XYZ file of C-alpha atoms in Angstrom:
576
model
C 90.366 73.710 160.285
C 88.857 77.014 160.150
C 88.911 78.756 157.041
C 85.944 80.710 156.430
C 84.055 84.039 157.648
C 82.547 83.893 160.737
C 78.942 85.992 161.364
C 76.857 87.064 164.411
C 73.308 87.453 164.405
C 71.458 90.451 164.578
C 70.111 89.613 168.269
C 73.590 87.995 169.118
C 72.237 84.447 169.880
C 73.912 82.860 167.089
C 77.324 82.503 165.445
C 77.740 80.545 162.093
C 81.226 79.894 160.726
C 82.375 78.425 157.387
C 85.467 75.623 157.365
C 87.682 73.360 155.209
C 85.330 70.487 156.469
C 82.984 71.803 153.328
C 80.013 72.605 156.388
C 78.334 75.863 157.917
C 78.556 75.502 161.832
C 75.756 77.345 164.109
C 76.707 78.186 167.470
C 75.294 79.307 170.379
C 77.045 82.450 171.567
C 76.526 82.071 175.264
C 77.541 78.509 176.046
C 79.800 78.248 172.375
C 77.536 74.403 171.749
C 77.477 73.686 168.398
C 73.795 73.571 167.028
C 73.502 72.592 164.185
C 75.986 71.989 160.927
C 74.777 72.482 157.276
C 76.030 70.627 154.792
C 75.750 70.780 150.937
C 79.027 72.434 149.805
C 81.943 70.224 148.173
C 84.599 72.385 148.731
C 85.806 74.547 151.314
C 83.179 77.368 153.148
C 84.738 80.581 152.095
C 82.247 83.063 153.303
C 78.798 83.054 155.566
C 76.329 85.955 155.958
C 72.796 86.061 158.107
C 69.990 87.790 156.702
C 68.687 90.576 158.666
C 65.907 88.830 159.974
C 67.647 85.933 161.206
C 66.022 83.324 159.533
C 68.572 82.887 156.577
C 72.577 81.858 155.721
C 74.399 82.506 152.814
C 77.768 80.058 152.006
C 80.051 81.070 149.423
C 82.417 78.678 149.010
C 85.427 77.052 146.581
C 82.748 74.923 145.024
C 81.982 77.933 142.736
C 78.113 77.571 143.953
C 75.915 80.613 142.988
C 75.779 79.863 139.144
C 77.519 82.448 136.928
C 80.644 82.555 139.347
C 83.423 80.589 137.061
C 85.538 80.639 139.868
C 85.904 80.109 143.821
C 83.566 82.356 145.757
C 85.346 84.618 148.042
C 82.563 86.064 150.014
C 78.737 87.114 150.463
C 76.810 89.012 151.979
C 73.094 89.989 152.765
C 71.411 93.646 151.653
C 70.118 95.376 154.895
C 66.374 94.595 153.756
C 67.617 90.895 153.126
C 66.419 90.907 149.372
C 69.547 90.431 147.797
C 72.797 88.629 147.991
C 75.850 90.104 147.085
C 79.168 87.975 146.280
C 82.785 87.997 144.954
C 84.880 85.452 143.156
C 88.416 84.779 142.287
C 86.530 85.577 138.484
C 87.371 88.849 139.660
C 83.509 89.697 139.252
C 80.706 90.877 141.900
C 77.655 89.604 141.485
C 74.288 90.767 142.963
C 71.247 87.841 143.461
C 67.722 88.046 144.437
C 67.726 85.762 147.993
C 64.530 84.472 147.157
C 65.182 83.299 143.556
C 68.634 83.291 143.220
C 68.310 84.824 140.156
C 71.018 87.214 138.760
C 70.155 91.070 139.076
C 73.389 92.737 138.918
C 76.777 91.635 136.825
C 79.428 94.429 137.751
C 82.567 94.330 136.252
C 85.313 96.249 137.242
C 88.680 94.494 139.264
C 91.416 93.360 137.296
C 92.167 90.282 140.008
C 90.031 88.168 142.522
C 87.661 89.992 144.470
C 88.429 89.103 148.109
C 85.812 91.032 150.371
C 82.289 92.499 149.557
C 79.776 94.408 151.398
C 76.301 96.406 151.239
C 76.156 99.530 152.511
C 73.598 100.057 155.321
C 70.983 101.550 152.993
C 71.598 99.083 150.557
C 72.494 101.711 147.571
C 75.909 100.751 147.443
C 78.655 97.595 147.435
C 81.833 98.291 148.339
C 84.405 95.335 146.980
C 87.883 94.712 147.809
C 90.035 92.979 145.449
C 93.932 91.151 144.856
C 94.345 94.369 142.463
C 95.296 96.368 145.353
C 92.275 98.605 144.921
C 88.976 99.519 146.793
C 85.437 100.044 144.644
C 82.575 101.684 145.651
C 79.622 100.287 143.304
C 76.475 102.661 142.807
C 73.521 99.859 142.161
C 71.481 102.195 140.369
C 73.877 102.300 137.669
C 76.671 99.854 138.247
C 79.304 102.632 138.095
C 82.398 103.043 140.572
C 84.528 104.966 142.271
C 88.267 103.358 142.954
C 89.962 103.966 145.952
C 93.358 103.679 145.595
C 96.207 103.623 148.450
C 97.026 100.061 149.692
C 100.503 98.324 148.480
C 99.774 94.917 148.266
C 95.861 93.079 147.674
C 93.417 94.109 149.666
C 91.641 90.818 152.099
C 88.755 92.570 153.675
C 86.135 95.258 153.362
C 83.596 97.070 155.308
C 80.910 100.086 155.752
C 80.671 102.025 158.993
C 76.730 101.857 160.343
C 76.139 105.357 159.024
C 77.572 104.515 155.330
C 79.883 107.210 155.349
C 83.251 105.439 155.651
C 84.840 101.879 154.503
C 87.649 100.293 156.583
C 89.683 98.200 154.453
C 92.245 95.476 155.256
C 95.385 94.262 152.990
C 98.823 92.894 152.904
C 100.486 95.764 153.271
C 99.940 95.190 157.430
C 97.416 97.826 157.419
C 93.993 99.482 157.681
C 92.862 102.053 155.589
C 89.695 104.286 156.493
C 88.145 106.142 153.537
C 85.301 108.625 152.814
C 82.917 106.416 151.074
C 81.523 109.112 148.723
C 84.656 111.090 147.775
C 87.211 108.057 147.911
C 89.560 110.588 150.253
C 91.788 108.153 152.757
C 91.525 109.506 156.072
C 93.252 107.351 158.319
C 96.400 104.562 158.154
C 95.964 102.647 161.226
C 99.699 100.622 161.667
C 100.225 98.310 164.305
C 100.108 94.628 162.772
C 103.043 92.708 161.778
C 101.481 91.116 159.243
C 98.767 91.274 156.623
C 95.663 92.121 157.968
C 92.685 89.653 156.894
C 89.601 91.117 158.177
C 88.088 94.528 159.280
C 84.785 95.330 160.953
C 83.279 98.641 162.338
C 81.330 97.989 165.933
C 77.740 98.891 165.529
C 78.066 102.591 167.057
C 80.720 103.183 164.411
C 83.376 104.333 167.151
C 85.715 101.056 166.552
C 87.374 99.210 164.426
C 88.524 95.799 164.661
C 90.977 94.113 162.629
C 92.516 90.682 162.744
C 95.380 89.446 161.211
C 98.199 86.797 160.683
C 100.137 88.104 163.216
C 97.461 85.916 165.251
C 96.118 88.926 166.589
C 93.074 91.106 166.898
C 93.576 95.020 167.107
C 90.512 97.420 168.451
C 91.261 101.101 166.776
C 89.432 104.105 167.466
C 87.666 104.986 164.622
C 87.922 108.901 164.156
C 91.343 109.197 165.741
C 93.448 105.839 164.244
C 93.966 105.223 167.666
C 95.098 101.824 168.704
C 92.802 100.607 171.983
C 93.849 97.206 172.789
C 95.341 93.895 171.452
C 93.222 90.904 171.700
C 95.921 88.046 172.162
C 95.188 84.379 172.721
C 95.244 82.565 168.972
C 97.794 80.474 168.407
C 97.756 80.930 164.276
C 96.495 83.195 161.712
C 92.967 85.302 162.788
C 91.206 85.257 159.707
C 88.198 86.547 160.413
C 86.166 89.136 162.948
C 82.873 90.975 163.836
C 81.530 92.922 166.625
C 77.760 91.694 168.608
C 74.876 93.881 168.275
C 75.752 95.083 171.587
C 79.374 96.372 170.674
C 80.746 94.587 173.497
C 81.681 91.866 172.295
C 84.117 90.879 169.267
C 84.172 87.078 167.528
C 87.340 86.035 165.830
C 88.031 82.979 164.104
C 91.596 81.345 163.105
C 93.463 78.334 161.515
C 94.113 77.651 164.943
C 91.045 75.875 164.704
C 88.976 77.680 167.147
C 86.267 80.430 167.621
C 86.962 83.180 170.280
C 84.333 85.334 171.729
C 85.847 88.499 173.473
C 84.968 90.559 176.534
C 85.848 93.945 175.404
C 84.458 95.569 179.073
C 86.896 93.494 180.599
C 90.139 93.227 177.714
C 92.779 95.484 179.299
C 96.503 95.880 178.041
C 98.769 94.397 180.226
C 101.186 97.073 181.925
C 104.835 96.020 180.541
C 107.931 97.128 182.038
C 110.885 97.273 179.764
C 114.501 98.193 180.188
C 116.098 94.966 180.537
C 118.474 93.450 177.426
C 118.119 89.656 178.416
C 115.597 87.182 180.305
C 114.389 88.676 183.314
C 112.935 87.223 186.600
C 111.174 89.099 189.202
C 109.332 89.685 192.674
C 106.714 91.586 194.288
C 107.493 93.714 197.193
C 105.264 92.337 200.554
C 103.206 95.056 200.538
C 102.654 95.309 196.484
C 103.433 98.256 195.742
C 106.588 97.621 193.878
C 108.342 95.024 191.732
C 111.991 93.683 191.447
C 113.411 92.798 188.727
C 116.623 90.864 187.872
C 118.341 89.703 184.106
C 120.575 88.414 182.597
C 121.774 91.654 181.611
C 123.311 91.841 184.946
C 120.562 94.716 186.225
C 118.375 94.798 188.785
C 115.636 97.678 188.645
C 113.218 98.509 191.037
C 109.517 99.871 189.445
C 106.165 101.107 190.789
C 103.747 98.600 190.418
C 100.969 100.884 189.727
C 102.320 103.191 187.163
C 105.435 101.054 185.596
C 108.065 103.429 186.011
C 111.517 102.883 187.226
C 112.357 103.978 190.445
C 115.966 102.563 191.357
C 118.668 100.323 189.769
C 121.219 98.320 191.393
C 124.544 98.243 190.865
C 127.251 95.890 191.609
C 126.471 92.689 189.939
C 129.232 92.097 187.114
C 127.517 88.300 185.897
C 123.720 87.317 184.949
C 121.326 88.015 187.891
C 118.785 84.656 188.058
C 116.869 85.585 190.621
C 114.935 87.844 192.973
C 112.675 88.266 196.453
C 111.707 90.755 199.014
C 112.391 90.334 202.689
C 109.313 89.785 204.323
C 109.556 93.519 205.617
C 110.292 94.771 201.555
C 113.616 96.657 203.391
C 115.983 94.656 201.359
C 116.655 92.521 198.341
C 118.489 88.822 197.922
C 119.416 88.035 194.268
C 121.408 85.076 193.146
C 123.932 85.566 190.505
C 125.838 83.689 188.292
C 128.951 84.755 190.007
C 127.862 81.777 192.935
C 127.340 84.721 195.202
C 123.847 85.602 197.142
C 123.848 89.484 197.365
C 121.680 91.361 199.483
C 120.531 94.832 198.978
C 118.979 97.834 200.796
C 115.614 98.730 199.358
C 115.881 102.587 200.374
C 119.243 102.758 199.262
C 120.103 100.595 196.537
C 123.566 99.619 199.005
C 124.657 96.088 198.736
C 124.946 95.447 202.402
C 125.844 91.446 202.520
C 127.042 89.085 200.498
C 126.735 85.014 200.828
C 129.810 83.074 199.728
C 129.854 79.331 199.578
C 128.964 78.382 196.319
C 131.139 77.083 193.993
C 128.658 77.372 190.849
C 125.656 79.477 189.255
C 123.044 80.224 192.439
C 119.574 79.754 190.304
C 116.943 80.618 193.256
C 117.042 82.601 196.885
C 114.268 83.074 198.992
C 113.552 85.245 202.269
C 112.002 82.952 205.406
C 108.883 84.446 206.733
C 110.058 85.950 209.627
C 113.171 87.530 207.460
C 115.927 85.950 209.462
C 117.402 83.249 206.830
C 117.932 82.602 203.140
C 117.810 79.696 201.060
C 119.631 79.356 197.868
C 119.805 76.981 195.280
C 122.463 76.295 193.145
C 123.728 74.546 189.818
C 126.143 73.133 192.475
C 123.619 70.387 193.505
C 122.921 71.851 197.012
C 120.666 74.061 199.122
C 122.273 76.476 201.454
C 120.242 78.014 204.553
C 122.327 81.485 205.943
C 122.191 84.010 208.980
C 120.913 86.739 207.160
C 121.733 88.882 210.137
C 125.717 87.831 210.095
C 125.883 86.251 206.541
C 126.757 82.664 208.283
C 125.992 79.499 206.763
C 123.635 77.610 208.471
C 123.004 74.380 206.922
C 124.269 72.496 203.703
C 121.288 70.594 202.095
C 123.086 67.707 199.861
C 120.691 64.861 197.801
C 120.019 66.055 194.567
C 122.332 64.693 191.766
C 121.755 67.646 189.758
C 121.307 71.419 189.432
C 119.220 72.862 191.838
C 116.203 75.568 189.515
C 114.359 76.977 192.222
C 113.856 77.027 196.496
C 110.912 78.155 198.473
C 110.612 78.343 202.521
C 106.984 76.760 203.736
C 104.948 79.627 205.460
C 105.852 78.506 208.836
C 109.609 78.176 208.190
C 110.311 75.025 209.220
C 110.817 73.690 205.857
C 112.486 74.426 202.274
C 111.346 72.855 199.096
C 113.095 72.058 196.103
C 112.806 71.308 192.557
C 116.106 69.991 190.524
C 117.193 69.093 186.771
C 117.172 65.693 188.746
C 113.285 65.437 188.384
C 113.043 65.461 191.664
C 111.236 67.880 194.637
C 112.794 67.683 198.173
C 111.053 68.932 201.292
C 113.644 69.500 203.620
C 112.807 69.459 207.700
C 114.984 72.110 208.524
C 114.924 70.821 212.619
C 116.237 67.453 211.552
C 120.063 66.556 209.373
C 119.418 64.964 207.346
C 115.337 64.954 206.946
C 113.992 65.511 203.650
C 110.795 64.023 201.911
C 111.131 63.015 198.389
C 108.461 63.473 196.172
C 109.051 61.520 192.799
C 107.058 61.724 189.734
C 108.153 64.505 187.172
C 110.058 62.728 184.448
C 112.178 65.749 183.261
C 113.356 69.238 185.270
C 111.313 70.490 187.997
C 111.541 74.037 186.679
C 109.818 75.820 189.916
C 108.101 74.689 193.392
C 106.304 76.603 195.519
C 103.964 76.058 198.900
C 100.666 76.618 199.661
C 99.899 79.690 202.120
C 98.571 77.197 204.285
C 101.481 75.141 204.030
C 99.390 71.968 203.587
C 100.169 71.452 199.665
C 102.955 71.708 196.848
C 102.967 73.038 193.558
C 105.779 71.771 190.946
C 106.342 72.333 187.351
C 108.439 70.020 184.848
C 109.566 70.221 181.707
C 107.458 67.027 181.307
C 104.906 69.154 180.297
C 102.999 68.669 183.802
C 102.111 70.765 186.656
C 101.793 68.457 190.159
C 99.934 69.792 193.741
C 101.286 67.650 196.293
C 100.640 66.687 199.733
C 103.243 67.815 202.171
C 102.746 66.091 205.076
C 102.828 62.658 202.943
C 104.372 63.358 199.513
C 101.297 62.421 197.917
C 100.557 63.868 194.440
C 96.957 64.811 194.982
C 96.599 66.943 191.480
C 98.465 66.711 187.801
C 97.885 69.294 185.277
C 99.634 68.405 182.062
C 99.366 70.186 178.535
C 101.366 70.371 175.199
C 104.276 72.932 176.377
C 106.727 72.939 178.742
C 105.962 74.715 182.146
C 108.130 77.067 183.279
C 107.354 78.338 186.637
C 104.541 78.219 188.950
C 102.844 79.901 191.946
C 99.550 79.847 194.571
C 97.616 82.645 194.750
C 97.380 84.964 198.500
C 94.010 82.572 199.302
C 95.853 79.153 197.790
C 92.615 78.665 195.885
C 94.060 78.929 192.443
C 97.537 78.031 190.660
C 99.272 80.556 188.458
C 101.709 78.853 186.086
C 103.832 80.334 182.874
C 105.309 78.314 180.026
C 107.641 77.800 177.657
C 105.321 79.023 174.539
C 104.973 82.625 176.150
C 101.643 81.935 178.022
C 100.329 82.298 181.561
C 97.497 79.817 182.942
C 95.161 79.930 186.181
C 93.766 76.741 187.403
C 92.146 75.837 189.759
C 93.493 74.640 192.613
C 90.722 72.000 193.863
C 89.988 70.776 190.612
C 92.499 71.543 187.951
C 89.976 73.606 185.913
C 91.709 75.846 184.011
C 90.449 79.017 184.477
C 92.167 81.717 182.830
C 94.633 82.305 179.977
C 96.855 85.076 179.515
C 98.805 85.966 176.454
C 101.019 88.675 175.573
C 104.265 87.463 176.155
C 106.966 86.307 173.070
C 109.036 84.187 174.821
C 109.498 81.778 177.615
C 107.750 83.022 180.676
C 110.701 82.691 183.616
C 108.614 83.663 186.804
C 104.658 84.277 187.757
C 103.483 85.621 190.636
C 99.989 87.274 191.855
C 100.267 90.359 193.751
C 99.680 90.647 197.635
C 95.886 91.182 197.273
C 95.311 88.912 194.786
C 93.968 90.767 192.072
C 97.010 90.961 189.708
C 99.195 89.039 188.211
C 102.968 89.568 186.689
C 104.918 87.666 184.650
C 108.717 87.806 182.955
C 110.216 86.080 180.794
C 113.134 85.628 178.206
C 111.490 88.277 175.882
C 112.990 90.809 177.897
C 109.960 92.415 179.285
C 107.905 92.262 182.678
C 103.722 92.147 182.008
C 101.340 93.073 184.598
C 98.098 92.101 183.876
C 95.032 93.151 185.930
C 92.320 90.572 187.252
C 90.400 91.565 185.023
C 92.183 90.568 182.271
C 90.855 89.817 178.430
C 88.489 86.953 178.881
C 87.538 84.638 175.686
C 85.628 81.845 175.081
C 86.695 79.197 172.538
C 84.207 77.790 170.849
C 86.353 74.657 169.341
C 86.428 73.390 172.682
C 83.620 74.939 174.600
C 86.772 76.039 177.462
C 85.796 79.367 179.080
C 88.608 81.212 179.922
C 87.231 83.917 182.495
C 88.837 86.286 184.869
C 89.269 85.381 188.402
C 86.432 85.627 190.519
């Protein structure tokens, strides 16, 4: 596991990270291949520093190592001209050393508690030290005096100097990050936004950022003159313990007891657009032409919002039970939602009017969907059946009986011929809509099919299972041709407009992108805090939305944060 700091180099090649496995790991920052691992510690790497130049590490570490510690060693860190070594120990001491000789120079004495964070400044006059004491000091080496900051609640984890010495960022407990005048101790800013302690700080080399990780398994970007808060880097599964900018500032490395190493893409790390409103899970669809979503809850709503902006342009009202479902005609003039009142209603887009409703089943309907040329439904239902209707008279077509359980979710093929669907019986139909009875079964999922949908082409299948799988399938002969499988349950799937890649959500709040020949998984999305209930990409391809049972609709643009873990050497990359 990861415990330690992690460290660029000054030219950005190299990343070196300190662990519980008692090594120093080098990496190489492009590709994330380990190079190399140093070994020599006997207790857990605490802290790792380059030297200016490149050519050196320091390790602190648990073992106590740098003699005259008495205690753990908490963290080190080069002078700018790489001539001396600066570290803190739970001995609640700072000690400077000369790199070359590891002699002692400096012995300054001053916390009450272990020192937790220490830094040069960038012309090497000063140290500032953060400490378990609560406080912040500012060490003057040419006499070993301080000055105290004082202001954070609980200890203090982290510590840093902006490039131009003139402010320190610290991190603490308390949830937040303090920015101070480094020469008259004054606090300037109070940046709040974490939900829990905040374990490291770091200014980007221009000095107009701040990043911050934390144990909220997070990584915040802050503007660093205004306390503004930029983005949120999401994607660790556990506590972010450590992070640093590139030489080139556009870049961020953050390590984590999830075990990994993530390399960041700031250029490219936008904020998902959220839409909020709803009280209870919410599904949703994109309108044909993109330009608006649909969104339905269990909070018996169903609002309409601009894609492009968020807002709210129309609710609907009429629906007294839990809404479970959403879709567009294939003209976007009207809406079909399925309700838990075993009705399908249908709704005029311009007008928000109910204008039909479909009555025939006799329990929850869990999935509609428009056929492509807009003249039937299908509807699923916890009654065990599909139902095709007459959307122009509200008639019932055709009863679709084989599953032995609930039906969770219905799609039309693109040429309309067929209907898939996926059941709590683990089982996917593909129903020949032409021929009564003529289904093909495809068997394979070993729990719920939670959501199918087709290909544009038509040619293939996608399924996801609570078996923790994700299947492509042949429709012509039910083969599976593709199986995905990871260590959460999926939720709900869907092809992108060209059918070359897979868009699936989960049950742990995350979205994946695969890809569809291969089952490369290109892309992961995080932002959600719940179950993800639907996925979709927009019209053109470029976006994608998600819901889910945290009450809130995401948006997130193609260009969404990309990271590379170095753990497993994955690159997670937007979509080309």
């Amino acid at each position: 596991m990861i415990k330690g700091s992690r460290a660029v180099s000054f030219d950005g090649k190299h990343i070196i990270s300190g662990s519980w496995d008692k090594l120093v790991h080098v990496w190489n920052s492009s590709t994330g291949a380990e190079l190399l691992q140093l070994s020599g510690h006997t207790d857990t790497v605490t802290s790792v520093a380059f030297s200016p130049n490149g050519v050196y590490i320091a390790s602190g570490s648990d073992d106590k190592s740098l003699n005259g510690h008495t205690e753990w060693v908490t963290s080190v860190a080069f002078s700018p001209d790489g001539r001396y070594i600066v570290s803190g120990s739970n001995d609640t001491l700072v000690y400077v050393w000369n790199s070359f000789t590891g002699a002692e120079f400096l012995k300054l004495n001053g916390h009450t508690a272990r020192v937790t964070s220490v830094a040069f400044s960038p012309n090497g006059d000063y140290i500032v030290s953060g400490s378990d004491d609560k406080s912040v000091h500012v060490w003057d080496l040419s006499t070993s005096d301080y000055l105290q900051l004082n202001g954070h609640t609980e200890w203090v984890t982290s510590v840093a100097f902006s490039p131009d010495g003139i402010h320190i960022a610290s991190g603490s407990w308390d949830n937040l990050v303090h920015v101070w005048n480094s020469f008259t101790g004054t606090k300037l800013l109070q940046l709040h936004g974490h939900t829990d302690l905040v374990a490291s700080v770091a200014f980007s080399p221009d000095g107009k950022y701040i990043a911050s990780g934390s144990y909220d398994n997070s990584v915040h970007v802050w503007n660093s003159f205004t306390g503004a808060k930029l983005m949120q880097l999401n994607g660790h599964t556990d506590w972010v313990t450590s992070v640093a900018f590139f030489p080139d500032g556009k870049h961020i490395v953050s390590g984590s007891d999830d075990q990994s190493v993530c390399v960041w893409n700031l250029s490219s790390a936008t904020k998902p657009l959220q839409h909020t409103g709803h009280t209870n899970w919410v599904t949703f669809a994109f309108s044909p032409n993109g330009k608006y979503i649909v969104s339905g809850s269990w909070d018996k709503s169903i609002h309409i919002w601009s894609s492009s902006s968020g807002t709210e342009l129309l609710q609907l009202n009429g629906n007294n039970m839990m809404v479970t479902s959403v879709v567009f005609s294939p003209d976007g003039k009207h809406i079909a939602s399925g309700s838990e009142d075993k009705l399908v209603h249908v709704w005029s887009f311009s007008t928000g009017a109910e204008v039909l409703q479909l009555n025939g089943h006799i329990a929850r309907v869990t999935s509609v969907a428009f056929s492509p040329n807009g003249k039937h439904i299908a509807s699923g239902s916890w009654d065990k059946s599909v139902r095709v209707w007459d959307f122009s008279t509200g008639t019932q077509l055709l009863r679709l009986n084989g599953h032995i359980d609930c039906i969770t979710s219905v799609s039309f093929s693109p040429d309309g011929k067929h209907v898939v669907s996926g059941s709590e019986d683990n089982l996917v139909y593909v129903w020949n809509l032409s021929i009564s009875p003529g289904f093909l079964q495809l068997i394979g999922h070993t729990d719920t099919v939670t959501s199918v949908a087709y290909s544009p082409n038509g040619n293939y299948l996608v399924s996801s299972s609570n078996d923790k799988s994700l299947r492509v399938w042949n429709t012509s002969t039910g083969a599976e041709l593709l199986q995905i499988t990871r260590q959460t349950d999926f939720t709900c799937v869907a092809f992108s407009p060209n059918g070359r890649y897979i868009v699936s959500g989960s049950e742990n709040g995350s979205i994946h992108v695969w890809d569809m020949s291969t089952g490369a998984e290109l892309l992961q999305l995080n932002g959600h805090h719940g179950l993800v209930t639907s996925v979709a990409f927009a019209p053109d391809g470029k976006q994608i939305a998600s819901s889910s049972n945290d009450k809130s609709l995401h948006k997130q643009p193609k260009n969404a944060a990309s990271a590379m873990s170095l753990s497993s050497s994955k690159h997670i990359a937007p979509i080309d």
